[in-house]
Amino acid sequence: MNHRRKMTVFATILLLEATGCAFNPSASIQKSTPSVEASVAPLVQEGKISLYASEEKNGVYHNIAIDEGQGEQAQQYDWETVSNPGYEPMIHEQDLNGDGQAEMIVITTKGYGTGVYISEAHVIETKEQTEITVEDALAYTKAHVSFSVVHQSGTSSVKATVTDQPAVELSLKATDKNELPQFGNIIDYRLDEDHTLTAEVAAQLADGEAVGTAILHYQWDAGAMKVSRITFEAVAS
């Protein structure tokens, strides 16, 4: 089983720190750099479905093609995914819109590093081979979750406020109380056990420490995958 199926925010950070990758919250995401021009063998294969790439540059595969093993010309999409082994795309088939025919869900890894893991979710309507829009998890999270320092009874705390939900107090050290968490370095899409598309977006301090996670649940809505619910959970101290 691909290790990312069991990945949590902490597990991601610990795994990546173990590789010795440098982390800079303001820097670009890091990518692997094997020297190959394109994928001759499939990037990944799931049943009859295979993914190929027509171009590799600076450790990133571009122009991903889907071959469904039906003898037809493979459909190519303007996606990218890192070429480092262990971060291969994940393929799922699930009926997301209730029409009795499974859509294809492809989750790619855009980049990784210490305290960094960014994936993307792509949904294909298989009959027409058209890509369905997936509402951006990071943009939605930033629009619906905010942080503030609350001073009360001589003490200060940092709270996360989610639209139309009670505030969540974060467990931060005293020296961190005036530092507000930020989103953007960990975005983890997956298909849950109940077969729904989900994304986790971590809230991190400047040193990469995750202090909370926004959890987004998607559903089919007017021909697109849109966020139907968002919650926020604090990381236990």
PDB file of C-alpha atoms in Angstrom:
ATOM      1  CA  MET A   1       0.000   0.000   0.000  1.00  0.00           C
ATOM      2  CA  ASN A   2       1.312   3.444  -0.878  1.00  0.00           C
ATOM      3  CA  HIS A   3       2.644   5.108   2.298  1.00  0.00           C
ATOM      4  CA  ARG A   4       0.592   8.234   1.678  1.00  0.00           C
ATOM      5  CA  ARG A   5      -2.647   6.362   2.335  1.00  0.00           C
ATOM      6  CA  LYS A   6      -1.715   6.327   6.036  1.00  0.00           C
ATOM      7  CA  MET A   7      -0.071   9.731   6.092  1.00  0.00           C
ATOM      8  CA  THR A   8      -0.994  12.199   8.825  1.00  0.00           C
ATOM      9  CA  VAL A   9       0.330  15.703   9.242  1.00  0.00           C
ATOM     10  CA  PHE A  10       2.825  14.641  11.917  1.00  0.00           C
ATOM     11  CA  ALA A  11       3.862  11.504  10.097  1.00  0.00           C
ATOM     12  CA  THR A  12       4.544  13.540   6.991  1.00  0.00           C
ATOM     13  CA  ILE A  13       6.752  16.007   8.825  1.00  0.00           C
ATOM     14  CA  LEU A  14       8.662  13.342  10.745  1.00  0.00           C
ATOM     15  CA  LEU A  15       9.265  11.288   7.610  1.00  0.00           C
ATOM     16  CA  LEU A  16      10.531  14.236   5.644  1.00  0.00           C
ATOM     17  CA  GLU A  17      12.723  15.506   8.471  1.00  0.00           C
ATOM     18  CA  ALA A  18      14.333  12.074   8.564  1.00  0.00           C
ATOM     19  CA  THR A  19      15.489  12.565   4.977  1.00  0.00           C
ATOM     20  CA  GLY A  20      17.521  15.622   6.040  1.00  0.00           C
ATOM     21  CA  CYS A  21      15.818  18.000   3.598  1.00  0.00           C
ATOM     22  CA  ALA A  22      16.241  21.682   4.479  1.00  0.00           C
ATOM     23  CA  PHE A  23      13.100  23.631   5.286  1.00  0.00           C
ATOM     24  CA  ASN A  24      12.380  27.251   4.683  1.00  0.00           C
ATOM     25  CA  PRO A  25       8.708  28.253   5.073  1.00  0.00           C
ATOM     26  CA  SER A  26       9.110  31.044   2.538  1.00  0.00           C
ATOM     27  CA  ALA A  27      11.059  28.983   0.025  1.00  0.00           C
ATOM     28  CA  SER A  28       9.719  27.053  -2.925  1.00  0.00           C
ATOM     29  CA  ILE A  29       8.801  23.430  -2.447  1.00  0.00           C
ATOM     30  CA  GLN A  30      11.615  20.954  -3.012  1.00  0.00           C
ATOM     31  CA  LYS A  31      11.562  18.335  -5.749  1.00  0.00           C
ATOM     32  CA  SER A  32      13.687  15.354  -6.639  1.00  0.00           C
ATOM     33  CA  THR A  33      16.070  15.404  -9.584  1.00  0.00           C
ATOM     34  CA  PRO A  34      16.603  12.035 -11.259  1.00  0.00           C
ATOM     35  CA  SER A  35      18.041  12.312 -14.779  1.00  0.00           C
ATOM     36  CA  VAL A  36      15.441  10.848 -17.114  1.00  0.00           C
ATOM     37  CA  GLU A  37      13.673  12.459 -20.058  1.00  0.00           C
ATOM     38  CA  ALA A  38      10.287  10.786 -19.739  1.00  0.00           C
ATOM     39  CA  SER A  39       8.591   7.724 -18.304  1.00  0.00           C
ATOM     40  CA  VAL A  40       8.813   4.712 -20.622  1.00  0.00           C
ATOM     41  CA  ALA A  41       7.304   2.395 -18.039  1.00  0.00           C
ATOM     42  CA  PRO A  42       4.068   3.531 -16.376  1.00  0.00           C
ATOM     43  CA  LEU A  43       4.415   5.943 -13.475  1.00  0.00           C
ATOM     44  CA  VAL A  44       1.797   3.824 -11.766  1.00  0.00           C
ATOM     45  CA  GLN A  45      -0.668   1.120 -12.781  1.00  0.00           C
ATOM     46  CA  GLU A  46      -3.975   0.271 -11.136  1.00  0.00           C
ATOM     47  CA  GLY A  47      -5.811  -2.583 -12.825  1.00  0.00           C
ATOM     48  CA  LYS A  48      -6.125  -1.695 -16.513  1.00  0.00           C
ATOM     49  CA  ILE A  49      -5.347   1.978 -15.906  1.00  0.00           C
ATOM     50  CA  SER A  50      -1.785   3.217 -16.434  1.00  0.00           C
ATOM     51  CA  LEU A  51      -0.304   6.693 -16.101  1.00  0.00           C
ATOM     52  CA  TYR A  52       2.578   7.880 -18.273  1.00  0.00           C
ATOM     53  CA  ALA A  53       4.501  11.145 -18.592  1.00  0.00           C
ATOM     54  CA  SER A  54       5.820  12.621 -21.834  1.00  0.00           C
ATOM     55  CA  GLU A  55       8.330  14.961 -20.191  1.00  0.00           C
ATOM     56  CA  GLU A  56      10.558  15.079 -17.118  1.00  0.00           C
ATOM     57  CA  LYS A  57      12.364  18.217 -16.008  1.00  0.00           C
ATOM     58  CA  ASN A  58      14.148  18.983 -12.738  1.00  0.00           C
ATOM     59  CA  GLY A  59      12.659  15.967 -11.011  1.00  0.00           C
ATOM     60  CA  VAL A  60       9.079  16.651 -12.085  1.00  0.00           C
ATOM     61  CA  TYR A  61       7.021  14.736 -14.626  1.00  0.00           C
ATOM     62  CA  HIS A  62       4.830  16.868 -16.894  1.00  0.00           C
ATOM     63  CA  ASN A  63       1.986  16.139 -19.336  1.00  0.00           C
ATOM     64  CA  ILE A  64       0.486  13.084 -17.703  1.00  0.00           C
ATOM     65  CA  ALA A  65      -1.316  10.631 -19.991  1.00  0.00           C
ATOM     66  CA  ILE A  66      -3.974   8.151 -18.885  1.00  0.00           C
ATOM     67  CA  ASP A  67      -4.147   4.811 -20.696  1.00  0.00           C
ATOM     68  CA  GLU A  68      -7.270   2.842 -19.783  1.00  0.00           C
ATOM     69  CA  GLY A  69      -6.125  -0.263 -21.667  1.00  0.00           C
ATOM     70  CA  GLN A  70      -8.907  -0.159 -24.239  1.00  0.00           C
ATOM     71  CA  GLY A  71      -6.709   0.203 -27.319  1.00  0.00           C
ATOM     72  CA  GLU A  72      -7.589   3.874 -27.705  1.00  0.00           C
ATOM     73  CA  GLN A  73      -5.202   6.800 -27.802  1.00  0.00           C
ATOM     74  CA  ALA A  74      -4.200   7.835 -24.282  1.00  0.00           C
ATOM     75  CA  GLN A  75      -5.698  11.099 -23.062  1.00  0.00           C
ATOM     76  CA  GLN A  76      -3.078  13.632 -21.922  1.00  0.00           C
ATOM     77  CA  TYR A  77      -3.540  16.206 -19.176  1.00  0.00           C
ATOM     78  CA  ASP A  78      -1.511  19.242 -18.129  1.00  0.00           C
ATOM     79  CA  TRP A  79      -0.575  17.864 -14.712  1.00  0.00           C
ATOM     80  CA  GLU A  80       2.734  17.473 -12.935  1.00  0.00           C
ATOM     81  CA  THR A  81       4.013  15.086 -10.286  1.00  0.00           C
ATOM     82  CA  VAL A  82       7.417  14.593  -8.698  1.00  0.00           C
ATOM     83  CA  SER A  83       9.475  11.706 -10.081  1.00  0.00           C
ATOM     84  CA  ASN A  84      10.940  10.575  -6.769  1.00  0.00           C
ATOM     85  CA  PRO A  85      10.118   6.914  -5.969  1.00  0.00           C
ATOM     86  CA  GLY A  86       7.599   6.621  -3.161  1.00  0.00           C
ATOM     87  CA  TYR A  87       5.578   9.613  -4.360  1.00  0.00           C
ATOM     88  CA  GLU A  88       3.905   7.982  -7.364  1.00  0.00           C
ATOM     89  CA  PRO A  89       0.395   9.182  -8.290  1.00  0.00           C
ATOM     90  CA  MET A  90      -2.521   7.369  -6.703  1.00  0.00           C
ATOM     91  CA  ILE A  91      -5.456   6.168  -8.833  1.00  0.00           C
ATOM     92  CA  HIS A  92      -8.982   5.586  -7.525  1.00  0.00           C
ATOM     93  CA  GLU A  93     -12.265   4.785  -9.243  1.00  0.00           C
ATOM     94  CA  GLN A  94     -15.436   5.881  -7.491  1.00  0.00           C
ATOM     95  CA  ASP A  95     -18.929   7.005  -8.501  1.00  0.00           C
ATOM     96  CA  LEU A  96     -18.858  10.551  -7.147  1.00  0.00           C
ATOM     97  CA  ASN A  97     -21.981  11.961  -8.821  1.00  0.00           C
ATOM     98  CA  GLY A  98     -24.338   9.010  -8.374  1.00  0.00           C
ATOM     99  CA  ASP A  99     -24.870   8.304 -12.070  1.00  0.00           C
ATOM    100  CA  GLY A 100     -23.868   4.659 -11.739  1.00  0.00           C
ATOM    101  CA  GLN A 101     -20.540   5.115 -13.500  1.00  0.00           C
ATOM    102  CA  ALA A 102     -17.257   5.534 -11.661  1.00  0.00           C
ATOM    103  CA  GLU A 103     -15.170   8.656 -12.061  1.00  0.00           C
ATOM    104  CA  MET A 104     -11.384   8.424 -11.973  1.00  0.00           C
ATOM    105  CA  ILE A 105      -9.572  10.226  -9.163  1.00  0.00           C
ATOM    106  CA  VAL A 106      -5.838  10.807  -9.628  1.00  0.00           C
ATOM    107  CA  ILE A 107      -3.865  12.301  -6.744  1.00  0.00           C
ATOM    108  CA  THR A 108      -0.439  13.656  -7.682  1.00  0.00           C
ATOM    109  CA  THR A 109       2.398  15.027  -5.559  1.00  0.00           C
ATOM    110  CA  LYS A 110       3.423  18.515  -6.559  1.00  0.00           C
ATOM    111  CA  GLY A 111       6.249  18.904  -4.064  1.00  0.00           C
ATOM    112  CA  TYR A 112       7.687  17.930  -0.721  1.00  0.00           C
ATOM    113  CA  GLY A 113      10.393  18.818   1.776  1.00  0.00           C
ATOM    114  CA  THR A 114      10.854  19.119   5.528  1.00  0.00           C
ATOM    115  CA  GLY A 115       7.500  20.323   6.831  1.00  0.00           C
ATOM    116  CA  VAL A 116       6.189  20.427   3.257  1.00  0.00           C
ATOM    117  CA  TYR A 117       3.877  18.086   1.393  1.00  0.00           C
ATOM    118  CA  ILE A 118       1.634  19.365  -1.395  1.00  0.00           C
ATOM    119  CA  SER A 119      -0.661  17.123  -3.403  1.00  0.00           C
ATOM    120  CA  GLU A 120      -3.308  17.822  -6.037  1.00  0.00           C
ATOM    121  CA  ALA A 121      -6.545  15.978  -6.806  1.00  0.00           C
ATOM    122  CA  HIS A 122      -7.748  15.477 -10.377  1.00  0.00           C
ATOM    123  CA  VAL A 123     -11.166  14.028 -11.195  1.00  0.00           C
ATOM    124  CA  ILE A 124     -11.917  12.612 -14.646  1.00  0.00           C
ATOM    125  CA  GLU A 125     -15.397  11.883 -15.965  1.00  0.00           C
ATOM    126  CA  THR A 126     -14.435   8.662 -17.744  1.00  0.00           C
ATOM    127  CA  LYS A 127     -17.188   8.515 -20.382  1.00  0.00           C
ATOM    128  CA  GLU A 128     -16.178  11.813 -21.983  1.00  0.00           C
ATOM    129  CA  GLN A 129     -12.647  11.866 -20.494  1.00  0.00           C
ATOM    130  CA  THR A 130     -13.206  15.424 -19.316  1.00  0.00           C
ATOM    131  CA  GLU A 131     -11.560  16.830 -16.207  1.00  0.00           C
ATOM    132  CA  ILE A 132     -13.910  17.979 -13.479  1.00  0.00           C
ATOM    133  CA  THR A 133     -13.063  21.098 -11.482  1.00  0.00           C
ATOM    134  CA  VAL A 134     -11.993  20.417  -7.881  1.00  0.00           C
ATOM    135  CA  GLU A 135     -12.433  23.405  -5.582  1.00  0.00           C
ATOM    136  CA  ASP A 136      -9.028  24.531  -4.332  1.00  0.00           C
ATOM    137  CA  ALA A 137      -8.518  23.327  -0.760  1.00  0.00           C
ATOM    138  CA  LEU A 138      -5.975  25.991   0.218  1.00  0.00           C
ATOM    139  CA  ALA A 139      -8.020  28.914  -1.081  1.00  0.00           C
ATOM    140  CA  TYR A 140     -11.173  27.599   0.606  1.00  0.00           C
ATOM    141  CA  THR A 141      -9.358  27.090   3.901  1.00  0.00           C
ATOM    142  CA  LYS A 142      -7.864  30.578   3.902  1.00  0.00           C
ATOM    143  CA  ALA A 143     -11.311  32.040   3.215  1.00  0.00           C
ATOM    144  CA  HIS A 144     -13.012  30.146   6.053  1.00  0.00           C
ATOM    145  CA  VAL A 145     -10.409  29.779   8.823  1.00  0.00           C
ATOM    146  CA  SER A 146      -8.750  32.661  10.648  1.00  0.00           C
ATOM    147  CA  PHE A 147      -6.491  32.968  13.702  1.00  0.00           C
ATOM    148  CA  SER A 148      -6.414  35.534  16.469  1.00  0.00           C
ATOM    149  CA  VAL A 149      -4.670  36.206  19.788  1.00  0.00           C
ATOM    150  CA  VAL A 150      -7.213  36.438  22.603  1.00  0.00           C
ATOM    151  CA  HIS A 151      -6.327  38.236  25.866  1.00  0.00           C
ATOM    152  CA  GLN A 152      -8.484  37.261  28.812  1.00  0.00           C
ATOM    153  CA  SER A 153      -8.011  37.277  32.602  1.00  0.00           C
ATOM    154  CA  GLY A 154      -4.346  38.154  32.275  1.00  0.00           C
ATOM    155  CA  THR A 155      -3.567  35.315  29.908  1.00  0.00           C
ATOM    156  CA  SER A 156      -3.252  35.093  26.137  1.00  0.00           C
ATOM    157  CA  SER A 157      -4.225  32.301  23.792  1.00  0.00           C
ATOM    158  CA  VAL A 158      -4.383  31.724  20.057  1.00  0.00           C
ATOM    159  CA  LYS A 159      -7.720  30.634  18.649  1.00  0.00           C
ATOM    160  CA  ALA A 160      -8.816  29.351  15.261  1.00  0.00           C
ATOM    161  CA  THR A 161     -12.190  30.536  14.053  1.00  0.00           C
ATOM    162  CA  VAL A 162     -14.013  28.582  11.354  1.00  0.00           C
ATOM    163  CA  THR A 163     -17.030  30.072   9.595  1.00  0.00           C
ATOM    164  CA  ASP A 164     -20.219  29.327  11.581  1.00  0.00           C
ATOM    165  CA  GLN A 165     -18.402  27.113  14.114  1.00  0.00           C
ATOM    166  CA  PRO A 166     -17.163  27.609  17.683  1.00  0.00           C
ATOM    167  CA  ALA A 167     -13.579  28.849  18.040  1.00  0.00           C
ATOM    168  CA  VAL A 168     -10.864  26.258  18.661  1.00  0.00           C
ATOM    169  CA  GLU A 169      -8.088  27.088  21.128  1.00  0.00           C
ATOM    170  CA  LEU A 170      -4.605  26.039  20.035  1.00  0.00           C
ATOM    171  CA  SER A 171      -1.943  24.611  22.327  1.00  0.00           C
ATOM    172  CA  LEU A 172       0.985  26.955  21.768  1.00  0.00           C
ATOM    173  CA  LYS A 173       4.018  27.686  23.904  1.00  0.00           C
ATOM    174  CA  ALA A 174       4.111  31.044  25.648  1.00  0.00           C
ATOM    175  CA  THR A 175       6.802  32.229  23.237  1.00  0.00           C
ATOM    176  CA  ASP A 176       4.526  31.396  20.302  1.00  0.00           C
ATOM    177  CA  LYS A 177       1.448  33.257  21.506  1.00  0.00           C
ATOM    178  CA  ASN A 178       2.042  36.259  19.270  1.00  0.00           C
ATOM    179  CA  GLU A 179       2.837  34.169  16.203  1.00  0.00           C
ATOM    180  CA  LEU A 180      -0.195  33.284  14.128  1.00  0.00           C
ATOM    181  CA  PRO A 181      -0.154  29.986  12.206  1.00  0.00           C
ATOM    182  CA  GLN A 182      -0.161  29.948   8.425  1.00  0.00           C
ATOM    183  CA  PHE A 183      -1.547  27.597   5.768  1.00  0.00           C
ATOM    184  CA  GLY A 184       0.119  26.486   2.565  1.00  0.00           C
ATOM    185  CA  ASN A 185       2.922  23.965   3.140  1.00  0.00           C
ATOM    186  CA  ILE A 186       0.886  20.806   3.762  1.00  0.00           C
ATOM    187  CA  ILE A 187      -2.082  20.017   1.513  1.00  0.00           C
ATOM    188  CA  ASP A 188      -2.989  16.328   1.531  1.00  0.00           C
ATOM    189  CA  TYR A 189      -5.825  15.054  -0.695  1.00  0.00           C
ATOM    190  CA  ARG A 190      -7.129  11.507  -0.321  1.00  0.00           C
ATOM    191  CA  LEU A 191     -10.155   9.292  -0.842  1.00  0.00           C
ATOM    192  CA  ASP A 192     -11.542   8.332   2.553  1.00  0.00           C
ATOM    193  CA  GLU A 193     -12.801   4.926   3.605  1.00  0.00           C
ATOM    194  CA  ASP A 194     -16.352   6.155   3.015  1.00  0.00           C
ATOM    195  CA  HIS A 195     -15.290   6.908  -0.597  1.00  0.00           C
ATOM    196  CA  THR A 196     -15.493  10.681  -0.287  1.00  0.00           C
ATOM    197  CA  LEU A 197     -12.799  13.064  -1.485  1.00  0.00           C
ATOM    198  CA  THR A 198     -11.137  14.787   1.463  1.00  0.00           C
ATOM    199  CA  ALA A 199      -8.293  17.266   1.903  1.00  0.00           C
ATOM    200  CA  GLU A 200      -6.274  18.099   4.996  1.00  0.00           C
ATOM    201  CA  VAL A 201      -4.599  21.510   5.153  1.00  0.00           C
ATOM    202  CA  ALA A 202      -2.164  21.993   8.035  1.00  0.00           C
ATOM    203  CA  ALA A 203      -1.747  25.181  10.048  1.00  0.00           C
ATOM    204  CA  GLN A 204       1.959  25.640  10.813  1.00  0.00           C
ATOM    205  CA  LEU A 205       4.259  27.975  12.668  1.00  0.00           C
ATOM    206  CA  ALA A 206       7.336  29.478  11.003  1.00  0.00           C
ATOM    207  CA  ASP A 207       9.523  26.557  12.108  1.00  0.00           C
ATOM    208  CA  GLY A 208       7.206  24.094  10.339  1.00  0.00           C
ATOM    209  CA  GLU A 209       5.488  22.810  13.487  1.00  0.00           C
ATOM    210  CA  ALA A 210       1.866  21.876  12.773  1.00  0.00           C
ATOM    211  CA  VAL A 211      -0.551  23.186  15.420  1.00  0.00           C
ATOM    212  CA  GLY A 212      -3.836  22.319  13.725  1.00  0.00           C
ATOM    213  CA  THR A 213      -5.483  20.867  10.651  1.00  0.00           C
ATOM    214  CA  ALA A 214      -8.389  22.019   8.514  1.00  0.00           C
ATOM    215  CA  ILE A 215     -10.336  19.020   7.183  1.00  0.00           C
ATOM    216  CA  LEU A 216     -12.346  19.564   4.007  1.00  0.00           C
ATOM    217  CA  HIS A 217     -15.007  17.168   2.705  1.00  0.00           C
ATOM    218  CA  TYR A 218     -16.016  17.314  -0.960  1.00  0.00           C
ATOM    219  CA  GLN A 219     -19.172  16.398  -2.828  1.00  0.00           C
ATOM    220  CA  TRP A 220     -20.414  16.611  -6.402  1.00  0.00           C
ATOM    221  CA  ASP A 221     -22.215  19.903  -6.985  1.00  0.00           C
ATOM    222  CA  ALA A 222     -23.387  21.220 -10.373  1.00  0.00           C
ATOM    223  CA  GLY A 223     -20.742  19.377 -12.366  1.00  0.00           C
ATOM    224  CA  ALA A 224     -17.827  20.106 -10.015  1.00  0.00           C
ATOM    225  CA  MET A 225     -16.290  18.794  -6.818  1.00  0.00           C
ATOM    226  CA  LYS A 226     -16.965  21.429  -4.182  1.00  0.00           C
ATOM    227  CA  VAL A 227     -16.276  21.627  -0.464  1.00  0.00           C
ATOM    228  CA  SER A 228     -19.428  20.664   1.428  1.00  0.00           C
ATOM    229  CA  ARG A 229     -18.014  20.888   4.948  1.00  0.00           C
ATOM    230  CA  ILE A 230     -14.893  22.152   6.737  1.00  0.00           C
ATOM    231  CA  THR A 231     -13.807  21.521  10.295  1.00  0.00           C
ATOM    232  CA  PHE A 232     -10.678  22.415  12.235  1.00  0.00           C
ATOM    233  CA  GLU A 233      -8.824  20.249  14.756  1.00  0.00           C
ATOM    234  CA  ALA A 234      -6.044  21.415  17.062  1.00  0.00           C
ATOM    235  CA  VAL A 235      -2.921  19.267  17.381  1.00  0.00           C
ATOM    236  CA  ALA A 236      -2.621  18.001  20.931  1.00  0.00           C
ATOM    237  CA  SER A 237       0.378  19.371  22.799  1.00  0.00           C
TER     238      SER A 237
END
